[in-house]
mmCIF file of C-alpha atoms in Angstrom:
data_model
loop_
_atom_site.group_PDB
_atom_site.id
_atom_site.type_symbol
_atom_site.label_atom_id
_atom_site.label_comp_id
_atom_site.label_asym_id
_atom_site.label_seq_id
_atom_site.Cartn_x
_atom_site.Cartn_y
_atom_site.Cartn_z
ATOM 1 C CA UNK A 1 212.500 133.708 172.878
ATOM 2 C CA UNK A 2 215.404 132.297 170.386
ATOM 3 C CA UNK A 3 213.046 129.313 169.479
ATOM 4 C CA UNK A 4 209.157 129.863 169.730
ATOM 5 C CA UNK A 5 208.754 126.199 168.984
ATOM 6 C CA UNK A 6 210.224 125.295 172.229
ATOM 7 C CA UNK A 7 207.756 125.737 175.409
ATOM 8 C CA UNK A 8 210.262 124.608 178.481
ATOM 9 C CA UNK A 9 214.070 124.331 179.605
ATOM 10 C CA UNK A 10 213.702 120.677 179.014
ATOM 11 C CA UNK A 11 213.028 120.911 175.463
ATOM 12 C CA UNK A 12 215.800 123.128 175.002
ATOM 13 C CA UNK A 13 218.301 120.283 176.525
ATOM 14 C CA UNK A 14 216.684 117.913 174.590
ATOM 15 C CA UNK A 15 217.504 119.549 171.106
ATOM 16 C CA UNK A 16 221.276 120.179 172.645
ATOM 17 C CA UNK A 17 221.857 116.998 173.513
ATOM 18 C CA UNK A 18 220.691 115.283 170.430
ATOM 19 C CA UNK A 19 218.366 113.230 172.349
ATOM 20 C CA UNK A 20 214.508 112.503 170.766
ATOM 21 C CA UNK A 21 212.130 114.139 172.171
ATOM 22 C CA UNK A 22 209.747 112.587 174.803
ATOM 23 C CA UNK A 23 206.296 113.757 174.379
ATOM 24 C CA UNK A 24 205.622 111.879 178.283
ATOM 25 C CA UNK A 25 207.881 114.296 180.623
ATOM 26 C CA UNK A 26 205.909 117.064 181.748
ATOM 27 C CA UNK A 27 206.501 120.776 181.085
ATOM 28 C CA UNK A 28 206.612 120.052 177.401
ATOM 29 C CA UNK A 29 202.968 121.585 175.461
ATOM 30 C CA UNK A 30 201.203 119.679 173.377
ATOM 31 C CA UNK A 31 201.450 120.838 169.469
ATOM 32 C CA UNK A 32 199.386 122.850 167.731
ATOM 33 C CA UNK A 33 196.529 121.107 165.565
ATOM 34 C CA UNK A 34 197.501 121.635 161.860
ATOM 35 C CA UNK A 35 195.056 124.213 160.390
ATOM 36 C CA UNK A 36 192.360 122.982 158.198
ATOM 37 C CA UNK A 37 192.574 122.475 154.412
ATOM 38 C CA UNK A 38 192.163 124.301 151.524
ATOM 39 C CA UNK A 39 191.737 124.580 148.124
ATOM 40 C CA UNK A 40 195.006 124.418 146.637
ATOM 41 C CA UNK A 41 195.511 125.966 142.838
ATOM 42 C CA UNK A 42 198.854 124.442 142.410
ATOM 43 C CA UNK A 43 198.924 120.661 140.818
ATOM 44 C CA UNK A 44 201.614 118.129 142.593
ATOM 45 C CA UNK A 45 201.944 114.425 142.207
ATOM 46 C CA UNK A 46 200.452 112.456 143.895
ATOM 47 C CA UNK A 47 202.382 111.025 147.142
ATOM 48 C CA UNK A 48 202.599 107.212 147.264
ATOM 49 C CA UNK A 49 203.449 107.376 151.195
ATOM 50 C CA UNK A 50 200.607 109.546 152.269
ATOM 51 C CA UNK A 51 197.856 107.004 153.611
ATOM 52 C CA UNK A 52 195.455 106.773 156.706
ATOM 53 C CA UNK A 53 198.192 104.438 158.007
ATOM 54 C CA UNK A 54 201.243 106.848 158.045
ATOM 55 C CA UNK A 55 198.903 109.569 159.363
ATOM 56 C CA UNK A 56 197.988 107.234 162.614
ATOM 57 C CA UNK A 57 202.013 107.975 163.736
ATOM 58 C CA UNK A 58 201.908 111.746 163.997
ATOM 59 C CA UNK A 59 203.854 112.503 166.927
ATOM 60 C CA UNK A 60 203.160 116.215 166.801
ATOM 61 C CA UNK A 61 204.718 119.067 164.927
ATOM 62 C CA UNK A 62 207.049 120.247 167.874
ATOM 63 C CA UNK A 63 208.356 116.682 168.400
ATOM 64 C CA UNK A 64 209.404 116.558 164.690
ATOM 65 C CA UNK A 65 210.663 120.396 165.112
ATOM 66 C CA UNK A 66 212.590 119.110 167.962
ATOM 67 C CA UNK A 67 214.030 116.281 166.362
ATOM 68 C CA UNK A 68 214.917 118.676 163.109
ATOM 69 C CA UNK A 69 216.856 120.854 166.068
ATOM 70 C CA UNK A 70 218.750 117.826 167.003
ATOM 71 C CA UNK A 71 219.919 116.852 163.765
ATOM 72 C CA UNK A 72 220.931 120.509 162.895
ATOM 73 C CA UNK A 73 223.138 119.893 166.226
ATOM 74 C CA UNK A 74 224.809 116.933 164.567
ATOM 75 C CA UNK A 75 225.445 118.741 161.281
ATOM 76 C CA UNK A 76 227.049 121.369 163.341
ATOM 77 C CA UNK A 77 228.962 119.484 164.884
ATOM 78 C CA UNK A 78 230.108 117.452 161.940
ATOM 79 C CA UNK A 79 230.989 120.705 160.524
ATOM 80 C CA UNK A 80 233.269 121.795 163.698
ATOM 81 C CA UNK A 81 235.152 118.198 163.108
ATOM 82 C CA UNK A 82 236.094 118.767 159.801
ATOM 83 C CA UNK A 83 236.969 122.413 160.887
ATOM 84 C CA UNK A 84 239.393 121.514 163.240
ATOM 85 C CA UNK A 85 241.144 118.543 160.681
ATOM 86 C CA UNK A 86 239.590 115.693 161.194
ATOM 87 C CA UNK A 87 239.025 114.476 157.352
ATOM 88 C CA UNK A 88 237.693 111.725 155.948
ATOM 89 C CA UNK A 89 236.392 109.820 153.046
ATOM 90 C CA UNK A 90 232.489 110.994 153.132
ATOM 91 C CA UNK A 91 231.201 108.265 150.766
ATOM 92 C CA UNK A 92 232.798 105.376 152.649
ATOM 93 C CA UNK A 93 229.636 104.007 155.002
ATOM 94 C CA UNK A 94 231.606 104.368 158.461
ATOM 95 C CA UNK A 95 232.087 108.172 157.988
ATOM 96 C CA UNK A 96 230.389 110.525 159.545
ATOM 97 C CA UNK A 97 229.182 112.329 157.036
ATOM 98 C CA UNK A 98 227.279 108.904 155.736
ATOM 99 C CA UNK A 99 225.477 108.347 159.348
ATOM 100 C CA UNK A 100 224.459 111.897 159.775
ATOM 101 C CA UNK A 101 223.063 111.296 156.207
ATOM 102 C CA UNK A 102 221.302 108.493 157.360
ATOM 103 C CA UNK A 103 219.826 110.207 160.287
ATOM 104 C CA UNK A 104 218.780 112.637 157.621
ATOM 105 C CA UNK A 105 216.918 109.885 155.727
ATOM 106 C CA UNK A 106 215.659 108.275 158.432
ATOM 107 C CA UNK A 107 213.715 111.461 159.880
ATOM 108 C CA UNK A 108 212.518 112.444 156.607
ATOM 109 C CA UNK A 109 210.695 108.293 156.735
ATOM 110 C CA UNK A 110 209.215 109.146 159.665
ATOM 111 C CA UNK A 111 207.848 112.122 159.359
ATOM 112 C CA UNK A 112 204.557 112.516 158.955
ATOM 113 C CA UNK A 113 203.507 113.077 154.990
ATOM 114 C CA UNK A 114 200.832 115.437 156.820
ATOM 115 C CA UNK A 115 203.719 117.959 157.365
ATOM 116 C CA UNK A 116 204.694 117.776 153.727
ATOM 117 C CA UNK A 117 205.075 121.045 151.876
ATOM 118 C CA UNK A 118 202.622 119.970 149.183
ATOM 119 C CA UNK A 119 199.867 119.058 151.697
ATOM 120 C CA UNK A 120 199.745 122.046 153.948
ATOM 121 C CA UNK A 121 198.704 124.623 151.147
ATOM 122 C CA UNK A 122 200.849 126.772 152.978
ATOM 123 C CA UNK A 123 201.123 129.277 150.151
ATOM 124 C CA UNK A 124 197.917 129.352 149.427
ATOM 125 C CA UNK A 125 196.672 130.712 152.817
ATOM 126 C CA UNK A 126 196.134 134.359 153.714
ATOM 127 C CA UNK A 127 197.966 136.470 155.770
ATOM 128 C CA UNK A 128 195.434 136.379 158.420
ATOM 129 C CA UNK A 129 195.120 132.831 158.616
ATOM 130 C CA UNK A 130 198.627 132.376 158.892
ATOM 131 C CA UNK A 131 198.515 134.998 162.059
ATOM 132 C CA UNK A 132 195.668 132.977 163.363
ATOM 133 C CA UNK A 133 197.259 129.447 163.107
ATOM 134 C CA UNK A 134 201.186 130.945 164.241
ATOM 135 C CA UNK A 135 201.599 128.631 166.659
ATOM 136 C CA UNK A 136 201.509 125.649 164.247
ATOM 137 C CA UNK A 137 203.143 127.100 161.457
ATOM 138 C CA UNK A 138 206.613 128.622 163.372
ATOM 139 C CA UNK A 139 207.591 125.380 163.895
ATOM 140 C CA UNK A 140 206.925 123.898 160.627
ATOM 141 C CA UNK A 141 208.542 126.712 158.854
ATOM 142 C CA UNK A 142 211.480 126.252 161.656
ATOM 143 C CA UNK A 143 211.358 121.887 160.597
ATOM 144 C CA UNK A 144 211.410 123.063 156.839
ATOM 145 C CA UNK A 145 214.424 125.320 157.144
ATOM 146 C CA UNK A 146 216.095 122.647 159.360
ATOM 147 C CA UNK A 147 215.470 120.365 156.797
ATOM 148 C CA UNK A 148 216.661 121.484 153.588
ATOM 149 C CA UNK A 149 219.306 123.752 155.171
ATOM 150 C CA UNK A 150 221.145 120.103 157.018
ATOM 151 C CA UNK A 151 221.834 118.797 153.546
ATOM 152 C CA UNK A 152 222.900 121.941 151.683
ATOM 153 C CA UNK A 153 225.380 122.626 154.622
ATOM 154 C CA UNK A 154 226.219 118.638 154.588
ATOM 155 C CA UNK A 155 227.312 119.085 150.602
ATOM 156 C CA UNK A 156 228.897 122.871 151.131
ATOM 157 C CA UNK A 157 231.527 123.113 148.278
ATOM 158 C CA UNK A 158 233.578 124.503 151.075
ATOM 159 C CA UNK A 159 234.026 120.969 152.808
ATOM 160 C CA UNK A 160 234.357 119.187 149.773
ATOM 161 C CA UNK A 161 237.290 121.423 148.872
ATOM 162 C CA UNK A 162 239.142 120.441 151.910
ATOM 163 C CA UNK A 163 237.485 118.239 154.508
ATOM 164 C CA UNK A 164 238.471 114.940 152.325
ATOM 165 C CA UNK A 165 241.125 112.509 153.528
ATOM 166 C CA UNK A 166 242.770 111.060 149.965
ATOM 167 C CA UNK A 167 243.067 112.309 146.857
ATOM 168 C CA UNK A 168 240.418 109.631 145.724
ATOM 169 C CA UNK A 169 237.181 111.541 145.063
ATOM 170 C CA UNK A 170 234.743 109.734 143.199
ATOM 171 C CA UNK A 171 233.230 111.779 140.298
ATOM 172 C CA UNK A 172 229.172 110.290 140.569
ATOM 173 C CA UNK A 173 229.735 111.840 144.571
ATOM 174 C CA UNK A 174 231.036 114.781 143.973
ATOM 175 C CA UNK A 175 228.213 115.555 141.260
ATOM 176 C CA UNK A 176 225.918 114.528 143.848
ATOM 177 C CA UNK A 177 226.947 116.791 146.386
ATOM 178 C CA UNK A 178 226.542 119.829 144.206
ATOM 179 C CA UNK A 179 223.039 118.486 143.136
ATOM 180 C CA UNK A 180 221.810 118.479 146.795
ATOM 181 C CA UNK A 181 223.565 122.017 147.662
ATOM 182 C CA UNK A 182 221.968 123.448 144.792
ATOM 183 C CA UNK A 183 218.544 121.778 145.356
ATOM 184 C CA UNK A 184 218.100 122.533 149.190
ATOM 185 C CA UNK A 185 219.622 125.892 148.882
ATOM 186 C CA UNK A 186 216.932 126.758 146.589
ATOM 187 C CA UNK A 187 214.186 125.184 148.903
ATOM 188 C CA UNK A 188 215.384 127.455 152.031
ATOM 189 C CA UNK A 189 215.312 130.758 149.255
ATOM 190 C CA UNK A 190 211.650 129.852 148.169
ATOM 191 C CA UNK A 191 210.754 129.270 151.892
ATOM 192 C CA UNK A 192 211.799 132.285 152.870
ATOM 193 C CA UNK A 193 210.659 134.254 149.690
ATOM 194 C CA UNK A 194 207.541 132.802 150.324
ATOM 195 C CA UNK A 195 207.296 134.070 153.458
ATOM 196 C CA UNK A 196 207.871 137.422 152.198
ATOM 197 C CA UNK A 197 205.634 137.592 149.350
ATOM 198 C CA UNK A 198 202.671 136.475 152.091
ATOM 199 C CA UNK A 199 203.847 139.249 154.398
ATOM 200 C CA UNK A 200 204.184 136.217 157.199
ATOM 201 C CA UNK A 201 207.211 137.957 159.443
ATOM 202 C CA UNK A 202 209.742 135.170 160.336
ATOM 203 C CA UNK A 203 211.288 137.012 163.687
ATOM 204 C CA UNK A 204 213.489 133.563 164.770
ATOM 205 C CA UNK A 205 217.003 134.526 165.045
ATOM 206 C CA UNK A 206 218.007 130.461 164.361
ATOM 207 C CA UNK A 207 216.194 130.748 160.704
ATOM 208 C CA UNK A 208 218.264 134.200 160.573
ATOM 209 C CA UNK A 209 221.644 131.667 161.203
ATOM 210 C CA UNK A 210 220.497 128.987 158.463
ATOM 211 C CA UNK A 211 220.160 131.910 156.283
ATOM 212 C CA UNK A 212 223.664 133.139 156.275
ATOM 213 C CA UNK A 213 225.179 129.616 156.359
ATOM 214 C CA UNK A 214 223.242 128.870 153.156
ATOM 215 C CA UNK A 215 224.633 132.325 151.504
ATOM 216 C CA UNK A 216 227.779 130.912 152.212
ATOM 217 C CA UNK A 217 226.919 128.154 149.551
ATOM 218 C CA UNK A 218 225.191 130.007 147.235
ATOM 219 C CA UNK A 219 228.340 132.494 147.132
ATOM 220 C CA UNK A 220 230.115 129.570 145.521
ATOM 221 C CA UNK A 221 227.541 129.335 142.778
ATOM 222 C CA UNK A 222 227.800 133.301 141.797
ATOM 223 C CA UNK A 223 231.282 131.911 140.190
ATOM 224 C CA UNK A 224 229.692 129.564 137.584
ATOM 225 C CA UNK A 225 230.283 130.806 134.168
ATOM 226 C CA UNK A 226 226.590 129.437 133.058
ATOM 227 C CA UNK A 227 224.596 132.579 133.184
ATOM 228 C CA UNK A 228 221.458 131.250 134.367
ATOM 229 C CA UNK A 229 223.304 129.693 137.205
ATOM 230 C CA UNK A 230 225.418 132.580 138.164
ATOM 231 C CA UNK A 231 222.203 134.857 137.975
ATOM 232 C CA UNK A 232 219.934 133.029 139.531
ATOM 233 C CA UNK A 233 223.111 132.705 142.507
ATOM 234 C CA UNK A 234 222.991 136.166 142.842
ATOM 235 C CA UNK A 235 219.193 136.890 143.018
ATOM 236 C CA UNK A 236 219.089 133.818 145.960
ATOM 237 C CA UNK A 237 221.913 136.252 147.600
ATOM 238 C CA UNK A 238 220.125 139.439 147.335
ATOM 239 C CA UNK A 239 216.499 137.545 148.788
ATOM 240 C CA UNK A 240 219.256 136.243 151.801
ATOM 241 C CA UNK A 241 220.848 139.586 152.210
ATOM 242 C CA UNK A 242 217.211 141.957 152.118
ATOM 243 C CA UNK A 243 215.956 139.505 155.239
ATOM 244 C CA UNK A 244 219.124 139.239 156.761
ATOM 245 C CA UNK A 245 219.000 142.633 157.143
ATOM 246 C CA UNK A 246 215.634 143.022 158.538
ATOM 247 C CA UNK A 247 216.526 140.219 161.093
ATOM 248 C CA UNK A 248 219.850 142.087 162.171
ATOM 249 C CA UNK A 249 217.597 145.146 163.313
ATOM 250 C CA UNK A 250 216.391 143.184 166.209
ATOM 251 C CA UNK A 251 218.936 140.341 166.361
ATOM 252 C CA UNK A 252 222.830 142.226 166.730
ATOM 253 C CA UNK A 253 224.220 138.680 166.240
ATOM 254 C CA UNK A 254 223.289 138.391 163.486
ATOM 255 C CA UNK A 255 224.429 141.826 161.882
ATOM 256 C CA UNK A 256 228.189 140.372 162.324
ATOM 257 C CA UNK A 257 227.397 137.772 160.236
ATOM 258 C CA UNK A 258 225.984 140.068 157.762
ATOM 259 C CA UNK A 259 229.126 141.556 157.607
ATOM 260 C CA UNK A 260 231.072 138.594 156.657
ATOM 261 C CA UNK A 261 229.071 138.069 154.104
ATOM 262 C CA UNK A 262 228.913 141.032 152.642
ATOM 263 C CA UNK A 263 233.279 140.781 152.780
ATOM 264 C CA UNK A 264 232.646 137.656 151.054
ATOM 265 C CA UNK A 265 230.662 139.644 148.479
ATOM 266 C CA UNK A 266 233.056 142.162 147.732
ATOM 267 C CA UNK A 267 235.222 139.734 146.512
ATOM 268 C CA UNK A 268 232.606 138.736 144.205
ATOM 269 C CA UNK A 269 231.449 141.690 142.857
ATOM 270 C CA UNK A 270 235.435 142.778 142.477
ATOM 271 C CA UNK A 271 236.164 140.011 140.475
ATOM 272 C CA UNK A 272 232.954 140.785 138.461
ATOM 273 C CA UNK A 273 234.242 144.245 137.333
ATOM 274 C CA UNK A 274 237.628 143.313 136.866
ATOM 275 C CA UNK A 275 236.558 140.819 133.904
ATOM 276 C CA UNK A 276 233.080 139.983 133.753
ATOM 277 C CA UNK A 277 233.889 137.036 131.533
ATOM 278 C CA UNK A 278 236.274 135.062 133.062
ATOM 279 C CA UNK A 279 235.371 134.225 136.615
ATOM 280 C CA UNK A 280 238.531 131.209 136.160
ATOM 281 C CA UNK A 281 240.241 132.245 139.106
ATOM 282 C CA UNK A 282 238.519 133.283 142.735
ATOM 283 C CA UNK A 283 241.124 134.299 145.872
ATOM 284 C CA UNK A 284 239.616 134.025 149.262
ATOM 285 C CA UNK A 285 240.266 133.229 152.443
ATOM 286 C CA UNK A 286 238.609 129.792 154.067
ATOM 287 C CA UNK A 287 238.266 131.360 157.429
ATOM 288 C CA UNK A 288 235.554 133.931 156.379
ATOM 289 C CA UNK A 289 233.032 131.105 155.711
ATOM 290 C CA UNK A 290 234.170 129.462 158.189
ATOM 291 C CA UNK A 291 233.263 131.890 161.373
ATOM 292 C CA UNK A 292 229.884 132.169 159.653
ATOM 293 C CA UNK A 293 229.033 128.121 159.545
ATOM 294 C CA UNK A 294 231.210 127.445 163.090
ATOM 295 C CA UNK A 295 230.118 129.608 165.619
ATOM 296 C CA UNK A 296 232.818 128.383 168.057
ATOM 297 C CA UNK A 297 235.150 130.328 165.953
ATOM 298 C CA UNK A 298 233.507 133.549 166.638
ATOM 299 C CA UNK A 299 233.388 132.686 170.262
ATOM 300 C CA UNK A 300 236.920 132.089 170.562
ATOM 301 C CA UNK A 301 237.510 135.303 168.659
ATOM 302 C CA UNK A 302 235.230 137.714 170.725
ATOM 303 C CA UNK A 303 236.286 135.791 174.135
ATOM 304 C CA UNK A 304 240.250 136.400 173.682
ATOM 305 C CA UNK A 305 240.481 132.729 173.875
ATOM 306 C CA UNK A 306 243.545 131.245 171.582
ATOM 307 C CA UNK A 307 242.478 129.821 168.041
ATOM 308 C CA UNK A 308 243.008 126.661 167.151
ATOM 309 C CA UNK A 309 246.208 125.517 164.999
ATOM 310 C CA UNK A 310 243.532 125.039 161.860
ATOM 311 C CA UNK A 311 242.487 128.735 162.323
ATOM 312 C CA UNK A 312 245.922 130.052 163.055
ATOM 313 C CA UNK A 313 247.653 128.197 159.828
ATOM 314 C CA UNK A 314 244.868 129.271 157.785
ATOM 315 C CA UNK A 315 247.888 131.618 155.389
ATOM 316 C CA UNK A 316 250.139 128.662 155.185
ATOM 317 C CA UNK A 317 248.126 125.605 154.553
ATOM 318 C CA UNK A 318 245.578 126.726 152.115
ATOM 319 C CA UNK A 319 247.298 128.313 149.585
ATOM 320 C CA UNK A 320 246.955 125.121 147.066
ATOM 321 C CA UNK A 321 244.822 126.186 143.458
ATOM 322 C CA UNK A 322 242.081 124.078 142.953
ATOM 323 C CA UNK A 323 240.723 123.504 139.669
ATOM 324 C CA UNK A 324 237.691 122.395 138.688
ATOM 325 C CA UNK A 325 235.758 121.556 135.556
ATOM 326 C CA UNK A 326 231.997 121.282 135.710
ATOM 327 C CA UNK A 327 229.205 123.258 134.464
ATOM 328 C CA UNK A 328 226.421 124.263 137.204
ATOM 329 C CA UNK A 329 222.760 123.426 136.894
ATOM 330 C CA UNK A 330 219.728 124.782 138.961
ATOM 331 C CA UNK A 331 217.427 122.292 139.927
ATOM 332 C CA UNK A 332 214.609 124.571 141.098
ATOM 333 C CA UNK A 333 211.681 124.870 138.816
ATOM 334 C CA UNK A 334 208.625 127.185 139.541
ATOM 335 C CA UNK A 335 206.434 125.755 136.828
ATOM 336 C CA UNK A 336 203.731 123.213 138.031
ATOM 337 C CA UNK A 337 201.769 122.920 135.204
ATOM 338 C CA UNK A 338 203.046 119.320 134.781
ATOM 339 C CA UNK A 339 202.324 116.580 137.062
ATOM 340 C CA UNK A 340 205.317 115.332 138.779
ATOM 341 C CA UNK A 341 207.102 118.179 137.659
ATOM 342 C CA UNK A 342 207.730 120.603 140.577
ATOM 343 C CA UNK A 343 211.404 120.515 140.491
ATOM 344 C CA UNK A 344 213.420 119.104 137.716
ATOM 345 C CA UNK A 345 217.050 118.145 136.956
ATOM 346 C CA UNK A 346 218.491 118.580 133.677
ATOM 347 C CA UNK A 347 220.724 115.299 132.700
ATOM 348 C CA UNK A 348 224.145 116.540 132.829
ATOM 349 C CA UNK A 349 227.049 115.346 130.462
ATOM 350 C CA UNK A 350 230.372 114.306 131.606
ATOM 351 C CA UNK A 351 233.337 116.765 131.251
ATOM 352 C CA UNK A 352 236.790 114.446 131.289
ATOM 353 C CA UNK A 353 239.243 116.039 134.183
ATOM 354 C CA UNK A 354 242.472 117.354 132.318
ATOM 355 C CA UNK A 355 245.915 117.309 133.240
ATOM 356 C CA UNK A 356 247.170 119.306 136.201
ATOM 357 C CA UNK A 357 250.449 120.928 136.897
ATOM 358 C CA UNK A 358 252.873 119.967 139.642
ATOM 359 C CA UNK A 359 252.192 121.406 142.676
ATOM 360 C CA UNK A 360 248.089 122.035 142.576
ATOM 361 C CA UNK A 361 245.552 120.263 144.235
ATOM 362 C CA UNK A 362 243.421 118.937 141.219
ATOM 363 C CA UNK A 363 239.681 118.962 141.639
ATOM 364 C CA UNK A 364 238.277 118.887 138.349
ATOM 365 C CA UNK A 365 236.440 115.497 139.410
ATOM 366 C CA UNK A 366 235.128 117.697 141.798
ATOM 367 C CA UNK A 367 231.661 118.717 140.804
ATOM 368 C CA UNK A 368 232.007 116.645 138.034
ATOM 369 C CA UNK A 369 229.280 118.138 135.892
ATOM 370 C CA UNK A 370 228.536 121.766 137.339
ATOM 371 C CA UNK A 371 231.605 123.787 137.074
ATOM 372 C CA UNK A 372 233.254 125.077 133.914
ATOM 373 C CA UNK A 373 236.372 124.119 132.255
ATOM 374 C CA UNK A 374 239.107 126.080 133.417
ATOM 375 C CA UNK A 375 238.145 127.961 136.718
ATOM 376 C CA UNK A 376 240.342 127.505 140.150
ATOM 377 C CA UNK A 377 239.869 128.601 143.353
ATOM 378 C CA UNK A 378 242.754 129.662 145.101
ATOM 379 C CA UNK A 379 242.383 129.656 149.193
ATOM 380 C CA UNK A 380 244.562 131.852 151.324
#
């Protein structure tokens, strides 16, 4: 079963077609009661939206799963636009990249504060009771994965390097997009490290798919010259890599995908021993990440069926160096001693874009706080 959240064909369609699901047609089972409480060690803030009143609107753990799906369709398929050229100006409200944001937002409102990470104890509960209770918690872990993995794909550095359609690129989004790919990534590696460290098996193939696509980001971060940020990049990639592995035992999808990446991570650990201080300059070629986050790609290649023009100019049209000058941050904290303190953001400092030579696509607004000085990326 690809999705063990999804009881019937019609489900299925419904998460294909983007439509919300409707908990009336028949065929569809009813979700699984949330397990009780426990006693949770761990000290969070208290959540000014959980009330008696929000609770009354639960539609059910698979209908929010299902609705996750759906917007996970609409990323993807965002993703596939901007793969085969069709660029735009993501901040400007009429873009599509603002209204699947907004779909983003407007799922996270409704969804029940129940579900929340914080108020599930999830990590608190023993194997066996996570066994017991499997049918609730697949799809939640699915929903979480969904969730955080939409907005770290929605700010990949990869579309931000190309997908935009002027040269204007405001310096407060850019710096935002990085934020949310660093933040989210980190969510889906403590989800899934969490997982791991309860001995809870995740067998879905989909979760095995979000995986990859977010090494695909986190590959970017390996680059940063801050050592925290570059180390922690290449723990998250090792924790992908060790489950992607497991999952490619049972899944053979999912093993070519594997692959890629680990091409991808060649080229990292090559430029690593070539000069292990100056990680300025990184050559690579767009296409690799982008058969891992567009499947239809893939398809075309394994079918025989001709690529499109993007794919097929892929030597001649991204050959510009980019440049950028930020310095990363991680947003992910594992101390909770602190009230209100689960995750934290350090307040970054502006670093002024310098001149660029003739003939380079500048993007040292890009990021504007999270890469270093001087390094470029150079796409074949």
């Amino acid at each position: 079963m690809l999705l063990e959240c999804v009881h019937s064909r019609k489900d299925v369609q419904c998460s294909v077609h983007h439509v919300r699901p409707n908990n009336t047609h028949t065929g569809v089972s009813p979700s699984a009661p949330q397990p009780a409480p426990v006693d949770c060690s761990r000290n969070y803030s208290q959540d000014l939206t959980y009330s008696d009143a929000a609770s009354k609107k639960d539609a059910g753990i698979n209908a929010y799963c299902l609705r996750a799906l759906s917007l996970w369709g609409d990323v993807s398929q965002y993703l596939h636009g901007i793969r085969s050229g069709k660029k735009e100006d993501p901040w400007v409200p009429e873009s599509a990249f603002h209204k699947v944001m907004a779909d983003l937002f407007e799922f996270e409102a409704r969804l029940d504060p129940r579900y929340f990470f914080r108020n599930v104890s999830f990590c608190d509960r023993s194997l066996a009771e996570l066994e017991r209770d499997r049918e609730f918690w697949t799809p939640w872990l699915l929903m979480q994965f969904l969730s955080h993995a939409a907005l770290a794909v929605l700010n990949h550095p990869l579309i931000h390097l190309m997908g935009f359609k002027t040269n204007i690129r405001p310096r407060l989004f850019l710096q935002h997009t990085v934020e949310q790919a660093l933040y989210h990534t980190g969510w889906v590696v403590r989800l899934i490290s969490s997982c791991q460290a309860l001995g809870f098996v995740v067998h879905d193939p989909f979760i095995g798919q979000i995986l990859v696509s977010m090494a695909t980001i986190i590959w970017f971060f390996q680059f940063a010259r801050d050592e925290s940020v570059s180390k922690t990049a290449v723990e998250n990639m090792n924790v992908l890599e060790s489950h992607l592995s497991q999952l490619s035992m049972t899944w053979p999808h999912l093993l070519c995908a594997l692959e890629q990446l680990r091409e991808l991570q060649v080229i990292a650990e090559n430029k690593k021993n070539d000069n292990p201080n100056d990680r300025a300059q990184v050559i690579f070629q767009p296409l690799k990440i982008w058969r891992i986050l567009d499947p239809t790609i893939m398809c075309q290649i394994q079918s025989g069926s001709p690529m499109s023009v993007a794919d097929q100019d892929d030597s001649q049209s991204s050959s510009d160096m980019i440049r950028v000058a930020t310095t990363f941050v991680h947003p992910v904290v594992e101390d909770q001693d602190e009230p209100g303190q689960d995750f934290a953001l350090e307040t970054p400092s502006y670093n002024y874009p310098q001149e660029h030579q003739p003939g380079e696509l500048s993007l040292e607004e890009f990021l504007g706080d999270f890469f270093d000085p001087s390094p470029s990326w150079n796409l074949l």
